[in-house]
CSV table of C-alpha atoms and ligand atoms in Angstrom, one decimal:
chain,number,residue,atom,x,y,z
A,775,MET,CA,57.2,84.5,20.1
A,776,PRO,CA,59.9,87.2,21.0
A,777,MET,CA,58.6,90.5,22.7
A,778,LYS,CA,58.9,92.4,19.5
A,779,ASP,CA,55.5,89.3,17.7
A,780,TRP,CA,53.5,89.7,20.7
A,781,LYS,CA,53.7,93.6,20.6
A,782,LYS,CA,53.6,93.2,16.4
A,783,LYS,CA,50.2,91.0,17.0
A,784,ILE,CA,48.5,93.0,19.5
A,785,GLU,CA,48.9,96.1,17.8
A,786,ASN,CA,47.8,94.9,14.3
A,787,LYS,CA,45.6,93.0,16.4
A,788,THR,CA,45.6,89.3,14.4
A,789,VAL,CA,46.4,88.0,17.5
A,790,ARG,CA,44.0,84.7,18.4
A,791,ILE,CA,41.9,84.8,21.0
A,792,GLY,CA,40.8,82.1,22.6
A,793,ILE,CA,38.0,81.5,25.4
A,794,LEU,CA,37.7,78.3,27.5
A,795,GLY,CA,33.9,78.3,29.3
A,796,LEU,CA,31.3,80.0,27.4
A,797,GLY,CA,29.1,81.2,30.4
A,798,TYR,CA,28.0,84.4,32.3
A,799,VAL,CA,32.6,85.2,32.2
A,800,GLY,CA,33.1,83.6,29.1
A,801,LEU,CA,30.7,84.6,27.1
A,802,PRO,CA,30.9,87.7,27.8
A,803,LEU,CA,34.0,88.7,28.1
A,804,ALA,CA,34.8,86.8,23.8
A,805,ARG,CA,32.2,89.4,22.9
A,806,GLU,CA,34.8,92.6,24.5
A,807,PHE,CA,37.9,91.1,22.1
A,808,ALA,CA,35.9,90.3,20.0
A,809,ASN,CA,34.1,93.3,19.5
A,810,ALA,CA,37.6,95.1,19.8
A,811,GLY,CA,38.4,93.9,16.5
A,812,VAL,CA,39.9,90.5,17.1
A,813,LYS,CA,39.3,87.0,16.0
A,814,VAL,CA,37.6,85.0,19.4
A,815,VAL,CA,37.5,80.9,18.9
A,816,GLY,CA,34.9,80.1,22.2
A,817,PHE,CA,35.6,76.2,23.2
A,818,ASP,CA,32.8,74.3,25.2
A,819,ILE,CA,32.2,70.8,26.1
A,820,ASP,CA,29.0,72.2,25.9
A,821,GLU,CA,26.9,70.8,22.5
A,822,ARG,CA,23.8,73.0,22.5
A,823,LYS,CA,25.5,76.4,23.9
A,824,VAL,CA,28.2,74.9,20.7
A,825,LYS,CA,25.2,74.9,18.6
A,826,VAL,CA,23.5,78.2,19.7
A,827,LEU,CA,25.6,80.7,20.1
A,828,ASN,CA,26.9,79.1,16.9
A,829,ALA,CA,23.5,80.3,15.1
A,830,GLY,CA,23.8,84.6,16.0
A,831,LYS,CA,21.8,83.5,19.3
A,832,SER,CA,22.8,84.3,22.9
A,833,ILE,CA,22.8,82.1,25.7
A,834,ILE,CA,22.8,84.5,28.6
A,835,LYS,CA,20.9,87.4,29.7
A,836,ASN,CA,23.1,89.9,30.4
A,837,VAL,CA,24.8,89.4,26.3
A,838,PRO,CA,21.4,89.7,23.9
A,839,ASP,CA,20.5,87.5,20.6
A,840,SER,CA,21.9,91.0,18.3
A,841,GLU,CA,25.7,91.4,19.5
A,842,VAL,CA,26.0,87.2,19.5
A,843,LYS,CA,24.6,87.8,16.1
A,844,ASN,CA,27.0,91.3,14.9
A,845,ILE,CA,30.0,89.3,16.3
A,846,VAL,CA,29.1,86.2,14.5
A,847,ALA,CA,28.9,87.7,11.2
A,848,ALA,CA,31.0,89.7,11.6
A,849,GLY,CA,33.5,86.5,11.1
A,850,LYS,CA,34.9,87.3,14.7
A,851,PHE,CA,33.8,85.1,16.3
A,852,THR,CA,32.9,80.9,16.8
A,853,ALA,CA,32.4,78.8,19.3
A,854,THR,CA,33.3,74.9,18.7
A,855,ASN,CA,33.3,72.0,20.6
A,856,ASN,CA,36.4,70.8,18.1
A,857,MET,CA,40.0,71.5,21.6
A,858,SER,CA,42.2,71.0,18.4
A,859,ARG,CA,41.9,73.9,17.3
A,860,MET,CA,43.5,75.5,20.4
A,861,LYS,CA,46.4,74.9,18.2
A,862,ASN,CA,45.5,78.5,16.0
A,863,ILE,CA,45.5,80.5,18.8
A,864,ASP,CA,46.8,82.7,20.8
A,865,ALA,CA,46.1,83.5,24.4
A,866,LEU,CA,44.0,80.8,25.9
A,867,LEU,CA,41.4,82.6,28.8
A,868,ILE,CA,40.4,79.1,30.7
A,869,CYS,CA,36.9,80.4,32.4
A,870,VAL,CA,35.6,77.3,33.6
A,871,PRO,CA,33.3,76.3,36.4
A,872,THR,CA,34.5,76.1,40.3
A,873,PRO,CA,31.6,75.2,42.7
A,874,LEU,CA,32.4,73.6,45.5
A,875,THR,CA,31.9,69.6,46.5
A,876,GLU,CA,29.2,67.8,48.3
A,877,ASN,CA,32.1,68.2,50.9
A,878,ARG,CA,32.8,72.5,50.3
A,879,GLU,CA,35.5,71.1,49.8
A,880,PRO,CA,37.4,72.9,46.5
A,881,ASP,CA,35.9,71.1,43.0
A,882,MET,CA,38.3,71.6,40.4
A,883,ARG,CA,37.8,68.8,38.0
A,884,TYR,CA,36.6,72.0,35.7
A,885,ILE,CA,39.9,73.1,35.9
A,886,ILE,CA,41.9,70.2,35.8
A,887,GLU,CA,40.2,68.8,32.6
A,888,SER,CA,40.5,72.4,30.6
A,889,CYS,CA,44.8,71.9,31.7
A,890,ARG,CA,44.4,68.3,30.6
A,891,THR,CA,43.1,69.4,27.4
A,892,ILE,CA,44.9,72.2,26.7
A,893,ALA,CA,48.0,70.3,27.1
A,894,LYS,CA,48.0,68.3,24.6
A,895,TYR,CA,47.6,71.1,22.3
A,896,LEU,CA,49.5,74.0,23.6
A,897,ARG,CA,53.1,74.7,21.8
A,898,PRO,CA,55.1,76.5,22.1
A,899,ASN,CA,55.3,80.4,23.1
A,900,GLN,CA,51.0,80.2,23.7
A,901,LEU,CA,49.8,82.0,27.0
A,902,VAL,CA,47.3,80.8,28.8
A,903,THR,CA,45.5,82.7,31.4
A,904,LEU,CA,42.8,81.2,34.2
A,905,GLU,CA,40.1,84.2,35.5
A,906,SER,CA,38.0,81.5,37.7
A,907,THR,CA,38.0,82.1,40.9
A,908,THR,CA,40.5,80.2,43.5
A,909,TYR,CA,42.0,80.0,46.0
A,910,PRO,CA,45.7,81.0,46.2
A,911,GLY,CA,48.7,78.5,44.6
A,912,THR,CA,46.1,77.0,41.3
A,913,THR,CA,48.3,78.0,39.0
A,914,ARG,CA,51.2,77.9,40.2
A,915,GLU,CA,50.7,73.9,41.4
A,916,LEU,CA,47.9,73.1,40.9
A,917,MET,CA,47.9,74.6,36.3
A,918,VAL,CA,51.4,73.8,35.9
A,919,PRO,CA,52.0,70.4,36.5
A,920,ILE,CA,49.4,69.9,34.7
A,921,LEU,CA,50.1,72.1,31.6
A,922,GLU,CA,53.7,70.9,31.6
A,923,THR,CA,53.0,67.0,31.1
A,924,SER,CA,53.0,68.6,27.2
A,925,GLY,CA,56.9,68.9,27.7
A,926,LEU,CA,56.7,72.8,27.5
A,927,LYS,CA,58.5,75.2,29.6
A,928,ALA,CA,55.7,77.0,31.9
A,929,GLY,CA,57.2,80.7,31.7
A,930,LYS,CA,60.0,79.9,29.2
A,931,ASP,CA,58.4,77.6,26.7
A,932,PHE,CA,54.1,78.9,27.5
A,933,TYR,CA,53.7,81.6,29.5
A,934,LEU,CA,51.3,81.5,32.6
A,935,ALA,CA,49.4,84.0,34.2
A,936,TYR,CA,46.0,84.6,36.3
A,937,SER,CA,44.4,87.4,36.2
A,938,PRO,CA,40.9,86.9,37.9
A,939,GLU,CA,36.7,87.1,36.4
A,940,ARG,CA,34.6,89.7,38.8
A,941,GLU,CA,32.0,89.9,35.9
A,942,ASP,CA,28.8,91.4,38.1
A,943,PRO,CA,25.1,90.7,35.7
A,944,GLY,CA,22.5,92.6,36.1
A,945,ASN,CA,25.3,96.1,37.0
A,946,LYS,CA,24.5,99.1,34.9
A,947,HIS,CA,27.8,101.0,35.7
A,948,PHE,CA,30.8,98.4,34.8
A,949,THR,CA,30.5,96.1,32.0
A,950,THR,CA,33.4,94.1,31.1
A,951,ARG,CA,35.3,96.1,29.6
A,952,SER,CA,34.9,98.7,32.0
A,953,ILE,CA,35.6,97.3,35.3
A,954,PRO,CA,39.9,96.8,35.8
A,955,LYS,CA,41.1,94.2,35.9
A,956,VAL,CA,44.6,92.0,37.9
A,957,ILE,CA,46.9,90.4,36.1
A,958,GLY,CA,49.9,88.7,38.1
A,959,GLY,CA,52.1,86.8,35.5
A,960,LEU,CA,54.6,83.7,37.0
A,961,THR,CA,57.3,85.3,35.6
A,962,SER,CA,56.8,89.1,34.8
A,963,LYS,CA,57.1,88.4,30.3
A,964,CYS,CA,54.1,86.1,31.1
A,965,ARG,CA,52.6,89.1,33.2
A,966,GLU,CA,53.7,91.6,30.8
A,967,ILE,CA,52.3,89.5,27.4
A,968,ALA,CA,49.5,89.0,29.4
A,969,GLN,CA,48.4,92.8,30.1
A,970,MET,CA,49.8,93.2,26.5
A,971,VAL,CA,47.1,90.8,25.1
A,972,TYR,CA,43.7,91.6,27.9
A,973,GLU,CA,44.4,95.9,27.2
A,974,LEU,CA,43.1,95.1,24.4
A,975,ALA,CA,39.4,94.1,25.7
A,976,ILE,CA,39.7,95.5,29.2
A,977,GLU,CA,40.1,99.8,30.3
A,978,THR,CA,42.0,99.2,32.9
A,979,VAL,CA,44.8,96.8,33.7
A,980,ILE,CA,46.7,96.5,36.9
A,981,PRO,CA,49.4,94.3,37.3
A,982,VAL,CA,50.3,92.2,40.5
A,983,SER,CA,53.4,90.9,41.8
A,984,SER,CA,52.5,86.9,41.3
A,985,VAL,CA,50.0,84.6,40.5
A,986,GLU,CA,49.1,84.2,43.3
A,987,ALA,CA,49.4,87.7,44.4
A,988,ALA,CA,46.3,87.3,42.0
A,989,GLU,CA,44.6,85.3,43.0
A,990,ALA,CA,44.1,86.1,46.7
A,991,THR,CA,43.1,89.3,46.2
A,992,LYS,CA,40.4,87.9,44.1
A,993,ILE,CA,39.6,86.2,46.9
A,994,LEU,CA,39.7,89.9,49.6
A,995,GLU,CA,37.1,90.8,47.3
A,996,ASN,CA,34.8,87.8,47.8
A,997,VAL,CA,35.5,87.6,51.5
A,998,TYR,CA,34.9,90.8,52.6
A,999,ARG,CA,31.4,90.9,50.8
A,1000,CYS,CA,30.3,87.9,52.2
A,1001,ILE,CA,31.5,88.5,56.2
A,1002,ASN,CA,29.6,92.4,55.5
A,1003,ILE,CA,27.1,91.2,54.1
A,1004,ALA,CA,27.2,88.5,57.8
A,1005,MET,CA,27.5,91.2,60.1
A,1006,VAL,CA,24.4,93.3,58.2
A,1007,ASN,CA,22.6,90.1,58.5
A,1008,GLU,CA,23.3,89.5,62.3
A,1009,LEU,CA,22.3,93.5,62.4
A,1010,LYS,CA,18.7,92.3,61.3
A,1011,MET,CA,18.1,90.2,63.3
A,1012,VAL,CA,19.2,92.6,66.4
A,1013,PHE,CA,17.7,95.9,65.9
A,1014,ASP,CA,14.6,93.8,64.3
A,1015,ARG,CA,14.0,92.6,68.6
A,1016,MET,CA,14.9,95.9,69.3
A,1017,GLY,CA,12.3,97.6,67.1
A,1018,ILE,CA,15.1,99.6,64.3
A,1019,ASP,CA,14.5,98.9,61.1
A,1020,VAL,CA,17.3,98.1,59.8
A,1021,TRP,CA,17.3,99.2,56.7
A,1022,GLU,CA,16.8,103.0,57.8
A,1023,VAL,CA,20.4,102.6,60.5
A,1024,ILE,CA,22.0,101.3,57.2
A,1025,ARG,CA,20.4,104.3,55.0
A,1026,ALA,CA,21.6,107.3,57.3
A,1027,ALA,CA,25.5,105.5,57.5
A,1028,ALA,CA,26.0,106.0,54.1
A,1029,THR,CA,24.9,109.8,54.0
A,1030,LYS,CA,28.9,109.6,56.1
A,1031,PRO,CA,31.4,110.6,54.0
A,1032,PHE,CA,34.6,108.7,54.2
A,1033,GLY,CA,35.0,105.4,56.0
A,1034,PHE,CA,31.6,103.5,55.7
A,1035,SER,CA,30.1,100.8,52.4
A,1036,PRO,CA,26.6,100.3,53.0
A,1037,PHE,CA,26.1,95.8,52.8
A,1038,TYR,CA,22.2,95.2,53.1
A,1039,PRO,CA,20.5,92.2,54.2
A,1040,GLY,CA,18.8,89.5,52.1
A,1041,PRO,CA,17.3,85.4,52.7
A,1042,GLY,CA,20.9,84.7,52.7
A,1043,LEU,CA,23.7,84.5,50.7
A,1044,GLY,CA,23.4,83.5,46.2
A,1045,GLY,CA,24.4,83.2,43.7
A,1046,HIS,CA,28.2,81.4,42.3
A,1047,CYS,CA,30.7,83.3,44.3
A,1048,ILE,CA,29.7,85.2,47.5
A,1049,PRO,CA,28.6,82.0,49.4
A,1050,ILE,CA,31.3,79.9,48.4
A,1051,ASP,CA,34.9,80.3,47.7
A,1052,PRO,CA,35.7,82.0,50.4
A,1053,PHE,CA,35.7,78.2,51.6
A,1054,TYR,CA,38.6,77.9,49.1
A,1055,LEU,CA,40.4,80.0,51.2
A,1056,THR,CA,39.6,77.6,54.2
A,1057,TRP,CA,40.4,75.0,52.5
A,1058,LYS,CA,43.6,76.5,51.1
A,1059,ALA,CA,44.3,77.9,55.1
A,1060,ARG,CA,44.4,74.1,56.5
A,1061,GLN,CA,46.7,73.3,55.3
A,1062,TYR,CA,49.0,76.0,56.5
A,1063,ASP,CA,46.7,75.1,60.3
A,1064,MET,CA,44.9,78.5,60.5
A,1065,PRO,CA,41.4,78.9,61.1
A,1066,THR,CA,40.0,81.1,58.9
A,1067,ARG,CA,37.5,82.0,61.6
A,1068,PHE,CA,35.7,85.0,59.6
A,1069,ILE,CA,34.4,83.2,57.3
A,1070,GLU,CA,33.2,80.4,59.1
A,1071,LEU,CA,31.3,82.8,61.6
A,1072,ALA,CA,30.3,84.2,58.8
A,1073,GLY,CA,28.5,81.5,57.0
A,1074,GLU,CA,27.5,79.8,59.9
A,1075,ILE,CA,25.2,83.2,60.0
A,1076,ASN,CA,23.9,83.9,56.1
A,1077,THR,CA,23.4,80.0,56.1
A,1078,ASP,CA,20.8,80.9,58.1
A,1079,MET,CA,19.1,83.6,57.0
A,1080,PRO,CA,16.3,82.1,54.9
A,1081,HIS,CA,15.2,80.3,58.4
A,1082,TYR,CA,14.8,83.3,59.8
A,1083,VAL,CA,12.5,84.1,57.3
A,1084,ILE,CA,10.9,80.5,58.5
A,1085,ALA,CA,10.3,81.7,61.5
A,1086,ARG,CA,9.3,85.5,60.4
A,1087,THR,CA,6.0,84.0,58.7
A,1088,MET,CA,5.3,81.4,60.5
A,1089,ASP,CA,5.4,84.5,62.8
A,1090,ALA,CA,3.3,86.6,60.9
A,1091,LEU,CA,0.9,83.5,60.0
A,1092,ASN,CA,0.0,83.4,63.4
A,1093,ASP,CA,-0.5,86.7,64.5
A,1094,ARG,CA,-3.1,85.9,61.6
A,1095,ARG,CA,-5.2,82.6,63.5
A,1096,LYS,CA,-3.3,80.0,60.7
A,1097,SER,CA,-0.3,78.3,61.2
A,1098,LEU,CA,2.4,77.7,58.2
A,1099,ASN,CA,1.4,73.8,57.6
A,1100,GLY,CA,-0.9,73.9,55.2
A,1101,SER,CA,-1.3,77.9,54.4
A,1102,LYS,CA,-0.1,78.3,50.7
A,1103,VAL,CA,2.8,80.9,50.3
A,1104,LEU,CA,4.1,82.7,47.3
A,1105,ILE,CA,8.2,83.4,46.7
A,1106,LEU,CA,8.2,86.9,44.1
A,1107,GLY,CA,12.1,86.4,42.8
A,1108,LEU,CA,14.0,83.0,42.3
A,1109,ALA,CA,17.2,84.4,41.5
A,1110,TYR,CA,20.1,85.2,43.0
A,1111,LYS,CA,19.6,89.2,42.6
A,1112,PRO,CA,17.3,90.9,41.2
A,1113,ASP,CA,16.6,92.1,37.2
A,1114,ILE,CA,19.3,88.5,36.1
A,1115,ASP,CA,18.4,84.7,34.9
A,1116,ASP,CA,21.0,82.8,37.5
A,1117,VAL,CA,19.3,80.7,39.9
A,1118,ARG,CA,23.0,79.1,41.1
A,1119,GLU,CA,23.2,79.2,44.3
A,1120,SER,CA,19.9,81.0,44.8
A,1121,PRO,CA,17.6,81.3,49.1
A,1122,SER,CA,14.7,80.8,47.7
A,1123,LEU,CA,15.3,77.6,46.6
A,1124,GLU,CA,16.4,77.0,50.6
A,1125,LEU,CA,12.9,78.5,51.3
A,1126,ILE,CA,11.3,76.7,49.0
A,1127,GLU,CA,11.9,73.3,50.4
A,1128,LEU,CA,12.5,74.9,54.1
A,1129,LEU,CA,8.4,75.8,53.6
A,1130,ARG,CA,7.4,72.7,51.8
A,1131,ALA,CA,9.7,71.0,54.8
A,1132,LYS,CA,7.1,72.1,57.2
A,1133,GLY,CA,4.4,71.3,55.1
A,1134,ALA,CA,3.4,74.4,53.4
A,1135,LYS,CA,2.3,74.7,49.7
A,1136,VAL,CA,4.6,76.6,47.5
A,1137,ASP,CA,4.6,78.6,43.5
A,1138,TYR,CA,7.7,81.2,42.6
A,1139,ASN,CA,6.7,83.5,40.1
A,1140,ASP,CA,9.9,85.4,38.6
A,1141,PRO,CA,9.4,87.0,35.1
A,1142,HIS,CA,13.3,86.1,34.6
A,1143,ILE,CA,13.0,82.3,35.5
A,1144,PRO,CA,9.9,80.5,33.2
A,1145,ALA,CA,11.3,76.8,34.9
A,1146,THR,CA,12.9,75.4,37.9
A,1147,HIS,CA,16.4,73.4,36.6
A,1148,LYS,CA,17.6,69.9,38.7
A,1149,GLN,CA,21.2,71.1,40.6
A,1150,ARG,CA,23.8,69.3,42.4
A,1151,LYS,CA,21.3,69.7,45.2
A,1152,TYR,CA,17.7,71.2,43.8
A,1153,ASN,CA,15.5,69.9,42.5
A,1154,LEU,CA,12.3,71.0,42.6
A,1155,GLN,CA,10.2,71.0,39.3
A,1156,MET,CA,8.5,73.8,39.1
A,1157,LYS,CA,7.1,76.0,36.7
A,1158,SER,CA,6.6,80.3,38.0
A,1159,LYS,CA,2.7,81.4,37.9
A,1160,PRO,CA,2.0,84.1,35.7
A,1161,LEU,CA,0.8,86.9,38.5
A,1162,SER,CA,-2.7,88.0,38.2
A,1163,ALA,CA,-4.6,90.3,40.7
A,1164,ALA,CA,-7.2,86.8,41.4
A,1165,MET,CA,-3.9,84.9,42.2
A,1166,LEU,CA,-1.7,86.3,44.7
A,1167,LYS,CA,-5.5,87.2,46.4
A,1168,GLN,CA,-4.9,83.0,47.7
A,1169,TYR,CA,-1.9,82.9,48.6
A,1170,ASP,CA,-2.1,83.5,52.8
A,1171,ALA,CA,1.7,84.8,52.4
A,1172,VAL,CA,3.8,86.4,49.3
A,1173,VAL,CA,7.9,86.0,50.5
A,1174,ILE,CA,8.9,88.6,48.0
A,1175,SER,CA,12.5,87.1,48.3
A,1176,THR,CA,14.6,89.2,44.6
A,1177,ASN,CA,13.4,92.3,44.2
A,1178,HIS,CA,13.1,92.6,40.9
A,1179,SER,CA,12.4,95.7,39.9
A,1180,ASP,CA,10.1,94.2,37.4
A,1181,TYR,CA,7.2,94.0,39.6
A,1182,ASP,CA,4.8,97.0,40.7
A,1183,TYR,CA,5.6,96.3,45.2
A,1184,ALA,CA,1.9,98.7,45.7
A,1185,TRP,CA,0.6,97.0,43.3
A,1186,ILE,CA,1.5,93.4,45.1
A,1187,VAL,CA,1.1,94.6,48.7
A,1188,LYS,CA,-2.7,95.6,47.5
A,1189,HIS,CA,-3.5,92.4,46.8
A,1190,SER,CA,-2.2,90.5,48.9
A,1191,ASN,CA,-2.6,88.8,51.5
A,1192,LEU,CA,0.0,89.4,54.3
A,1193,VAL,CA,3.5,90.0,52.2
A,1194,ILE,CA,7.1,89.6,54.1
A,1195,ASP,CA,10.1,91.2,52.6
A,1196,THR,CA,13.3,90.4,52.7
A,1197,ARG,CA,14.8,92.9,50.5
A,1198,ASN,CA,13.3,96.2,51.8
A,1199,ALA,CA,11.6,96.1,48.1
A,1200,THR,CA,8.4,97.6,49.9
A,1201,ALA,CA,9.7,100.5,51.6
A,1202,SER,CA,8.1,102.8,49.5
A,1203,VAL,CA,4.1,101.9,49.2
A,1204,LYS,CA,1.8,103.4,51.2
A,1205,LYS,CA,-1.1,102.0,51.3
A,1206,GLY,CA,-1.7,98.4,52.9
A,1207,ARG,CA,1.7,98.8,55.5
A,1208,ASN,CA,-0.1,97.3,57.7
A,1209,LYS,CA,0.1,94.0,55.7
A,1210,ILE,CA,3.6,94.6,55.0
A,1211,VAL,CA,6.6,90.8,57.0
A,1212,LYS,CA,10.2,92.8,56.8
A,1213,ALA,CA,12.1,89.5,57.1
B,1919,NAD,N1,28.5,84.4,37.4
B,1919,NAD,C1,29.1,85.5,37.5
B,1919,NAD,O1,28.7,86.5,37.5
B,1919,NAD,C2,31.2,85.2,38.8
B,1919,NAD,C3,31.2,86.6,38.9
B,1919,NAD,C4,33.0,86.3,38.9
B,1919,NAD,C5,33.4,85.3,38.9
B,1919,NAD,N2,33.2,84.4,38.1
B,1919,NAD,C6,34.3,82.8,38.0
B,1919,NAD,O2,33.9,82.8,37.1
B,1919,NAD,C7,34.0,81.2,36.4
B,1919,NAD,C8,33.5,80.6,35.7
B,1919,NAD,O3,31.8,80.9,36.6
B,1919,NAD,P1,29.5,80.6,35.2
B,1919,NAD,O4,30.0,82.3,35.7
B,1919,NAD,O5,30.7,81.5,34.1
B,1919,NAD,O6,30.2,79.3,34.9
B,1919,NAD,P2,29.8,78.9,33.3
B,1919,NAD,O7,28.5,77.3,34.9
B,1919,NAD,O8,28.4,79.9,33.7
B,1919,NAD,O9,29.8,78.8,32.5
B,1919,NAD,C9,31.5,78.1,32.7
B,1919,NAD,C10,31.2,77.2,30.9
B,1919,NAD,O10,32.4,76.5,31.0
B,1919,NAD,C11,31.8,75.2,30.4
B,1919,NAD,N3,33.4,74.4,30.6
B,1919,NAD,C12,33.4,73.1,31.7
B,1919,NAD,N4,34.0,72.7,31.9
B,1919,NAD,C13,34.8,72.5,30.8
B,1919,NAD,C14,35.6,72.7,29.4
B,1919,NAD,N5,36.7,72.0,30.5
B,1919,NAD,N6,36.2,73.2,28.6
B,1919,NAD,C15,35.3,73.8,28.3
B,1919,NAD,N7,34.4,74.2,28.3
B,1919,NAD,C16,34.0,74.5,29.7
B,1919,NAD,C17,31.0,74.7,29.8
B,1919,NAD,O11,29.7,73.6,29.7
B,1919,NAD,C18,29.8,76.2,30.9
B,1919,NAD,O12,29.6,77.0,29.7
B,1919,NAD,C19,33.8,80.7,37.9
B,1919,NAD,O13,35.0,80.6,38.2
B,1919,NAD,C20,33.3,81.9,38.9
B,1919,NAD,O14,32.8,81.6,41.1
B,1919,NAD,C21,31.3,83.8,38.1
């Protein structure tokens, strides 16, 4: 399709968008395009998700049922697992998972599978973009050869771009629409077309010179966070030995109007991105005989944080003439960050395993996660225990692992015997401070 036809389709909003992978990234993106007035088809291999979405219900907390209902009712969004419908789509945006394998290497099977499916139905002039976080080189080295099994040439017969997702579930200040989006194309025409498409749904699109620059941008953002979090985690342990409260120090340092961005310590890294993505670069850098020492060191410190929390809990129990072995411990917050329902890589899961291994009897409460489900690494088979003053008293230690805003921390401290606070959630609690131990 010549450029002017793309322009026309975009101007009169007859361009058809397809989104592969309707998860935490794909669904909010589908909503933005649908709300912008274009028709979106969501493709997912998960039949249950497809059914739920077509019934006008959401599958994630950050996109309410009412929003899915509205776009389905307006005829702007349908979900399907019938991949042959890709033939009728103009722009296919891939938002599938990019986890690590057991050996902590990039697990590219979802991208590979998506590209194989697309290649079956690819037709001239379609645009394909990848949003999943990955190592620099993925679009050109991995995707192009698979997509070209269609017989079509990338950059000539069809267009290819990379635009990293910057979704931040639970963020009240930024939405999918208002978060600027970086785009790199395989060719400049690929980039221009991708930019026009994304500008339908995203306020600010930032073009960069290549797909590799766009891939590296996302990796830089995540490495930056991973390393800074590791740094404050280490400082937390050092300052604690010195009797200095790291939270007070960060609050004070953050008053500097330039040259300092605050990062906060915690019980370990969680989520799909920060604990995983930097290792995509580590893996790729090996091909260039380059070590990624900052990433390895940050990984070491962050991975060790749950052990630090356990050690602090044991010390606090010891001060009360108790051993962790045989103690009852309640974990507050299972999600990897406040006010979301996502437990992927959550340090709370690791804490539960470590506590159990030391002989503690562990329960959890999380208003957003009624029960645990089987994951690659964990199969805890637990249900959230309802909170009450009487139940809090039964525990030898209550560990605040995720600082959900629904919790009444003064009430929790009042009724608990001992509170291990890994998030400074009890900062404003005045009474019962002798029961609080920061970790
Ligand atoms: N969750 C976040 O906050 C976030 C933020 C930034 C970037 N990312 C990145 O975005 C990507 C997607 O993450 P997510 O959190 O949305 O994952 P997710 O697991 O919530 O959703 C992925 C969806 O893709 C579907 N899927 C898998 N293979 C498929 C295939 N071959 N065809 C069609 N659908 C398929 C799955 O069934 C699932 O519904 C990852 O690379 C992640 O690193 C996520």
